[in-house]
Amino acid sequence: MQKQICLLLSFTQSREVALLTCKDERLKGYFGNGTLGEYSSIWLARTLPEDGQLITLEFDPKHTKVAEENIRNAGLDYKIEVITDPALETLPTLKGRGFSDFDLIFIDADKLNNPYYLKWALGFPDQVRLLIIGDNVHNEDVIENNSDDINVHEVRQFIDLLYEESHIDSTAIQTVGIKGYDGFVL
């Protein structure tokens, strides 16, 4: 049987979308970037079948320690593995580690590297069914032509890359929450 993996770079506002999507019984594993306390990953791991697996990346060893404790407390340490390494160095090594069939890719890491993460994710054209990218509205700044915010420019570049990919259907969805106006791209 082919292993199926869901790549998760977690974000809070669209967690419900991911939870609904990840309830698909065919998904056998998830992957995440940006662990922090592991709250979203714990919820997502609960949607996995018993033999499912979630792999997540975290840059900060302190966050890894907190995440691993939370994972143990949730009783999911047999399903979730935290890798403490920078994403830009680790993502290219995942195929060699046996993670190569991604059904869902969920990106919410540092915005400056979103174009890189997208290019990496597009390296799996036959496996990816859904790509979710979080925090892409920035209080409407992304549509303002005179913004000096480097993150806004990177989000625009990222959205342009999506537009240029003819085999991808995408849409931006605005959300309103504790962070104000924000959103994500599907």
Coordinates of C-alpha atoms in Angstrom, one line a residue:
M1 CA 0.0 0.0 0.0
Q2 CA 1.3 3.5 -0.9
K3 CA 2.0 5.8 2.1
Q4 CA -0.1 9.0 1.9
I5 CA 1.1 12.1 3.7
C6 CA -0.4 15.4 4.5
L7 CA 2.1 18.3 4.8
L8 CA 1.1 20.7 7.5
L9 CA 2.6 24.0 8.2
S10 CA 0.0 24.9 10.7
F11 CA -2.2 28.0 11.3
T12 CA -5.0 28.5 13.6
Q13 CA -7.7 30.3 11.6
S14 CA -8.1 27.6 9.0
R15 CA -7.7 24.7 11.3
E16 CA -11.3 23.7 10.8
V17 CA -10.7 23.4 7.0
A18 CA -7.8 21.2 7.6
L19 CA -9.6 19.1 10.1
L20 CA -12.5 18.5 7.8
T21 CA -10.1 17.6 4.9
C22 CA -7.9 15.4 7.0
K23 CA -10.8 13.2 8.1
D24 CA -10.4 11.4 4.8
E25 CA -9.7 7.8 5.7
R26 CA -7.2 7.5 2.9
L27 CA -4.7 9.9 4.5
K28 CA -2.1 8.0 6.4
G29 CA 0.4 10.7 7.4
Y30 CA 0.8 14.5 7.9
F31 CA 3.8 16.8 7.8
G32 CA 4.1 20.2 9.5
N33 CA 6.5 23.1 9.7
G34 CA 6.4 25.5 12.6
T35 CA 5.5 23.3 15.6
L36 CA 5.5 25.8 18.5
G37 CA 3.3 24.1 21.2
E38 CA 1.9 21.5 18.7
Y39 CA -1.7 22.4 19.3
S40 CA -2.9 22.2 15.7
S41 CA -0.9 19.1 15.0
I42 CA -2.4 17.3 18.0
W43 CA -5.9 18.0 16.7
L44 CA -4.9 16.9 13.2
A45 CA -3.2 13.7 14.5
R46 CA -6.5 12.7 16.2
T47 CA -8.0 12.5 12.7
L48 CA -5.4 10.0 11.5
P49 CA -6.1 6.3 11.5
E50 CA -4.2 4.2 14.1
D51 CA -1.4 3.5 11.6
G52 CA -1.1 7.2 10.5
Q53 CA 1.8 9.4 11.2
L54 CA 2.4 13.2 11.5
I55 CA 5.9 14.6 11.0
T56 CA 6.5 18.2 11.9
L57 CA 9.5 20.6 11.7
E58 CA 10.5 23.1 14.3
F59 CA 13.5 25.4 14.2
D60 CA 13.7 26.2 18.0
P61 CA 14.7 23.4 20.4
K62 CA 12.8 25.1 23.2
H63 CA 9.6 24.8 21.1
T64 CA 10.4 21.2 20.3
K65 CA 10.7 20.4 24.0
V66 CA 7.3 22.0 24.8
A67 CA 5.7 20.3 21.7
E68 CA 7.0 16.8 22.7
E69 CA 5.7 17.2 26.2
N70 CA 2.3 18.2 24.9
I71 CA 2.3 15.3 22.4
R72 CA 3.1 12.9 25.3
N73 CA 0.3 14.4 27.4
A74 CA -2.1 14.0 24.5
G75 CA -1.1 10.3 24.2
L76 CA 0.0 10.8 20.6
D77 CA 3.7 10.3 20.8
Y78 CA 3.4 7.1 18.7
K79 CA 1.8 9.2 15.8
I80 CA 3.7 12.5 15.9
E81 CA 7.5 13.0 15.4
V82 CA 9.1 16.4 15.7
I83 CA 12.2 17.1 13.7
T84 CA 14.3 20.1 15.0
D85 CA 15.9 21.6 11.9
P86 CA 15.5 24.6 9.6
A87 CA 12.8 23.9 7.0
L88 CA 14.8 25.2 4.1
E89 CA 17.5 22.6 4.9
T90 CA 15.1 19.8 5.8
L91 CA 12.4 19.9 3.1
P92 CA 14.8 18.7 0.4
T93 CA 15.7 15.7 2.5
L94 CA 12.2 14.4 3.2
K95 CA 12.0 12.2 0.1
G96 CA 15.2 10.5 1.2
R97 CA 13.6 10.0 4.6
G98 CA 10.7 8.2 3.1
F99 CA 8.2 11.0 3.0
S100 CA 7.2 11.7 -0.6
D101 CA 3.4 11.2 -1.1
F102 CA 1.7 14.3 0.1
D103 CA -2.1 14.6 -0.2
L104 CA -2.5 17.9 1.7
I105 CA 0.2 20.5 2.0
F106 CA -0.5 23.1 4.7
I107 CA 1.9 26.1 4.8
D108 CA 2.1 28.7 7.5
A109 CA 5.8 29.3 8.1
D110 CA 7.9 32.4 7.7
K111 CA 6.2 34.4 4.9
L112 CA 9.6 35.3 3.3
N113 CA 10.1 31.7 2.3
N114 CA 6.5 31.0 1.0
P115 CA 7.6 31.1 -2.6
Y116 CA 10.3 28.5 -1.9
Y117 CA 7.8 26.3 0.1
L118 CA 5.4 26.5 -2.9
K119 CA 8.0 25.6 -5.4
W120 CA 9.0 22.6 -3.2
A121 CA 5.4 21.6 -2.8
L122 CA 4.8 21.7 -6.5
G123 CA 7.4 19.0 -6.8
F124 CA 4.7 16.5 -5.9
P125 CA 2.1 17.2 -8.7
D126 CA 0.5 13.8 -8.7
Q127 CA 0.0 13.4 -5.0
V128 CA -1.2 16.8 -3.7
R129 CA -4.9 17.2 -3.7
L130 CA -5.1 20.4 -1.5
L131 CA -2.6 23.1 -0.7
I132 CA -3.5 25.6 2.1
I133 CA -1.3 28.6 2.8
G134 CA -2.1 30.7 5.9
D135 CA -1.9 34.3 6.9
N136 CA -1.9 35.9 3.5
V137 CA -4.1 39.0 3.8
H138 CA -2.2 41.1 6.3
N139 CA -5.1 43.5 7.2
E140 CA -5.7 44.1 3.5
D141 CA -2.2 45.4 2.9
V142 CA -1.7 42.7 0.3
I143 CA -3.9 44.7 -2.1
E144 CA -2.3 48.1 -1.4
N145 CA 0.2 49.0 -4.1
N146 CA 2.2 51.4 -1.9
S147 CA 3.0 48.9 0.9
D148 CA 6.6 48.8 2.1
D149 CA 6.2 45.6 4.1
I150 CA 8.5 42.9 2.8
N151 CA 6.0 40.2 3.9
V152 CA 3.4 41.8 1.7
H153 CA 5.7 41.8 -1.3
E154 CA 6.5 38.1 -0.6
V155 CA 2.8 37.2 -0.3
R156 CA 2.2 38.9 -3.7
Q157 CA 5.0 37.0 -5.3
F158 CA 3.6 33.8 -3.8
I159 CA 0.1 34.5 -5.2
D160 CA 1.6 35.4 -8.6
L161 CA 3.4 32.0 -8.6
L162 CA 0.1 30.3 -7.9
Y163 CA -1.5 32.2 -10.7
E164 CA 1.2 31.2 -13.2
E165 CA 0.7 27.5 -12.4
S166 CA -2.0 26.5 -15.0
H167 CA -2.7 23.1 -13.3
I168 CA -3.6 24.7 -10.0
D169 CA -7.0 26.1 -9.1
S170 CA -6.7 28.6 -6.2
T171 CA -8.6 31.1 -4.2
A172 CA -7.9 33.5 -1.3
I173 CA -10.3 33.4 1.6
Q174 CA -10.5 36.3 4.1
T175 CA -10.9 35.6 7.8
V176 CA -11.6 37.9 10.7
G177 CA -10.4 36.9 14.1
I178 CA -8.2 37.9 17.0
K179 CA -5.5 39.0 14.6
G180 CA -7.9 41.3 12.8
Y181 CA -8.3 40.8 9.0
D182 CA -6.3 37.9 7.7
G183 CA -6.9 35.0 5.4
F184 CA -5.5 32.0 3.7
V185 CA -5.1 30.6 0.1
L186 CA -6.6 27.3 -1.0

